[in-house]
Amino acid sequence: MTAKALPGDPPGGRRAALVWGVGTLVYLVAVIHRTSLGVAGIDAAARFHIGASALSSFSILQVLVYAGMQIPVGLMVDSLGTKRVLMLGAVLFTVGQGAFALSHSYGMALGARAVLGCGDAMTFVSVLRLGSRWFPARRGPMVAQGAALFGVAGNLVSTVALSRLLHSAGWTPTFLGTAIGGAFVLVLVALFLKDHPDGYVPAPAEHAGLAYVRRQITDAWREPGTRLGMWTHFTTQFSGMVFLLLWGMPFLVEDQGMSRGGAGGLLTLVVVANMVFGMLFGQLIARHRGARMPLTLGVIAATAGAWAAVLGWPGGHDPLWLLVVLCVVLGACGPGSMIGFDFARPANPPERFGTASGIVNIGGFTASMIMLLAIGVLLDATDQDYRVAWSSVFVLQVVGTVQILRLRRRTERLERERIAVSRVESVHRGRETAVRD
């Protein structure tokens, strides 16, 4: 089924692309900050004199703050607008990254990552809302995947540029340099970003009080499409996220015996594959909405199969070709998680989409937080047995897949009913217009 233009849709165009581009640039810089620890995990362990569990605490706390902020951020975006929320987010993740650059103690560094996670949490939902205000609804899948591609580009900067800069310039100059990038995008938002195009001002709504908050969250959660989106995000995203965020580099270097350069090349492959899959998934879903569920289940099955092959390979190190296959498959995790927003979008009106997006976004980051903690604890408990630690991936996949299958049919039925009602209303509006003319 191909998405159609809806009455009252914003027109898109060059102005929309420019404004949306500024917002996604903020998201790109936020992802650089978020994933910078992924190439510095070994250096961080040496700098702060910590073990695997303590090292995982950096990313766990950051992701915990990120996940916990998603519903509040969704409410903030719905009530305050995108520009204010993005500016606040840029201030927070810039301050957090700067403090992390100057940290010499574990406690101070941990607090800095928490502040960074709070600012990072304000970016992606804001960019999704910005896209829904500036582009027609039929562009929704491409806008979501396009925003994700900016995040992938930020990840690419971390895995390629920051890893080299870290070992040439050192800890403090590297992290301070990325913090300066945050200050730069803050200025861009202040000068060029606008919440909505002229002539498309959203209808005024009550955005105050506990009753509003309760109603927004309750109405969004009641929609099976929102919950299906959350579990889709939960089940598809975490494996690739954890690999890039923290544990991919140590796994490849310490368990597989690769050099840092070789391991960095495989992390880069994950990012490049993410970009390719993102473009493919966005185009396919924009033209055929029925592809969402097959793509979701396909990503889950491919990820489980790749990890089963890697972890079950007999002997010591896995062959390089198998690690390459794993990294290509992990590249599909991010684009797969974006499908969650495509399940939630038709189920929620524009004035509630920020809140619904926050609920969806909680899914993958909650799973990532659980996985980060599980790997750290299992590594310490098993004397650094990465194969046992990474086996925890299958538990979360089973839990999420059961929920996806449980919610699938009801979501599809309600979406078909809404489409039928929308078509009838469009016909009536057309007849009324013809009569007036």
Short mmCIF file of N, CA and C in Angstrom, two decimals, residues 238 303-309 311 371 387 390-399:
data_model
loop_
_atom_site.label_atom_id
_atom_site.label_comp_id
_atom_site.label_asym_id
_atom_site.label_seq_id
_atom_site.Cartn_x
_atom_site.Cartn_y
_atom_site.Cartn_z
N PHE A 238 18.89 -3.00 19.92
CA PHE A 238 19.87 -3.08 20.99
C PHE A 238 21.16 -3.79 20.61
N THR A 303 19.72 -11.19 12.71
CA THR A 303 20.60 -10.87 13.83
C THR A 303 20.81 -12.08 14.71
N ALA A 304 19.75 -12.80 15.03
CA ALA A 304 19.87 -13.99 15.86
C ALA A 304 20.74 -15.05 15.17
N GLY A 305 20.54 -15.23 13.87
CA GLY A 305 21.32 -16.21 13.14
C GLY A 305 22.80 -15.87 13.09
N ALA A 306 23.11 -14.59 12.87
CA ALA A 306 24.51 -14.17 12.80
C ALA A 306 25.22 -14.35 14.14
N TRP A 307 24.54 -13.96 15.23
CA TRP A 307 25.16 -14.15 16.56
C TRP A 307 25.30 -15.62 16.90
N ALA A 308 24.32 -16.44 16.53
CA ALA A 308 24.43 -17.88 16.80
C ALA A 308 25.63 -18.48 16.07
N ALA A 309 25.88 -18.05 14.84
CA ALA A 309 27.02 -18.56 14.08
C ALA A 309 28.34 -18.12 14.69
N LEU A 311 28.97 -17.00 17.88
CA LEU A 311 29.20 -17.50 19.23
C LEU A 311 29.34 -19.02 19.27
N MET A 371 21.24 -4.92 28.16
CA MET A 371 22.31 -5.67 27.52
C MET A 371 23.69 -5.19 27.96
N ARG A 387 31.83 -14.94 24.81
CA ARG A 387 30.80 -15.76 24.16
C ARG A 387 29.62 -15.99 25.10
N TRP A 390 27.80 -12.38 25.43
CA TRP A 390 27.00 -11.97 24.29
C TRP A 390 25.80 -12.87 24.06
N SER A 391 25.78 -14.07 24.66
CA SER A 391 24.64 -14.97 24.48
C SER A 391 23.36 -14.40 25.08
N SER A 392 23.50 -13.41 25.96
CA SER A 392 22.30 -12.78 26.55
C SER A 392 21.45 -12.07 25.50
N VAL A 393 22.00 -11.87 24.30
CA VAL A 393 21.24 -11.21 23.24
C VAL A 393 19.97 -11.99 22.90
N PHE A 394 20.03 -13.33 23.00
CA PHE A 394 18.89 -14.15 22.58
C PHE A 394 17.70 -14.02 23.53
N VAL A 395 17.97 -13.77 24.80
CA VAL A 395 16.88 -13.64 25.78
C VAL A 395 16.00 -12.45 25.44
N LEU A 396 16.63 -11.30 25.17
CA LEU A 396 15.87 -10.10 24.86
C LEU A 396 15.14 -10.24 23.52
N GLN A 397 15.75 -10.92 22.57
CA GLN A 397 15.09 -11.11 21.29
C GLN A 397 13.82 -11.95 21.41
N VAL A 398 13.86 -12.98 22.25
CA VAL A 398 12.68 -13.82 22.44
C VAL A 398 11.55 -13.02 23.09
N VAL A 399 11.89 -12.26 24.13
CA VAL A 399 10.88 -11.46 24.83
C VAL A 399 10.22 -10.47 23.87
#
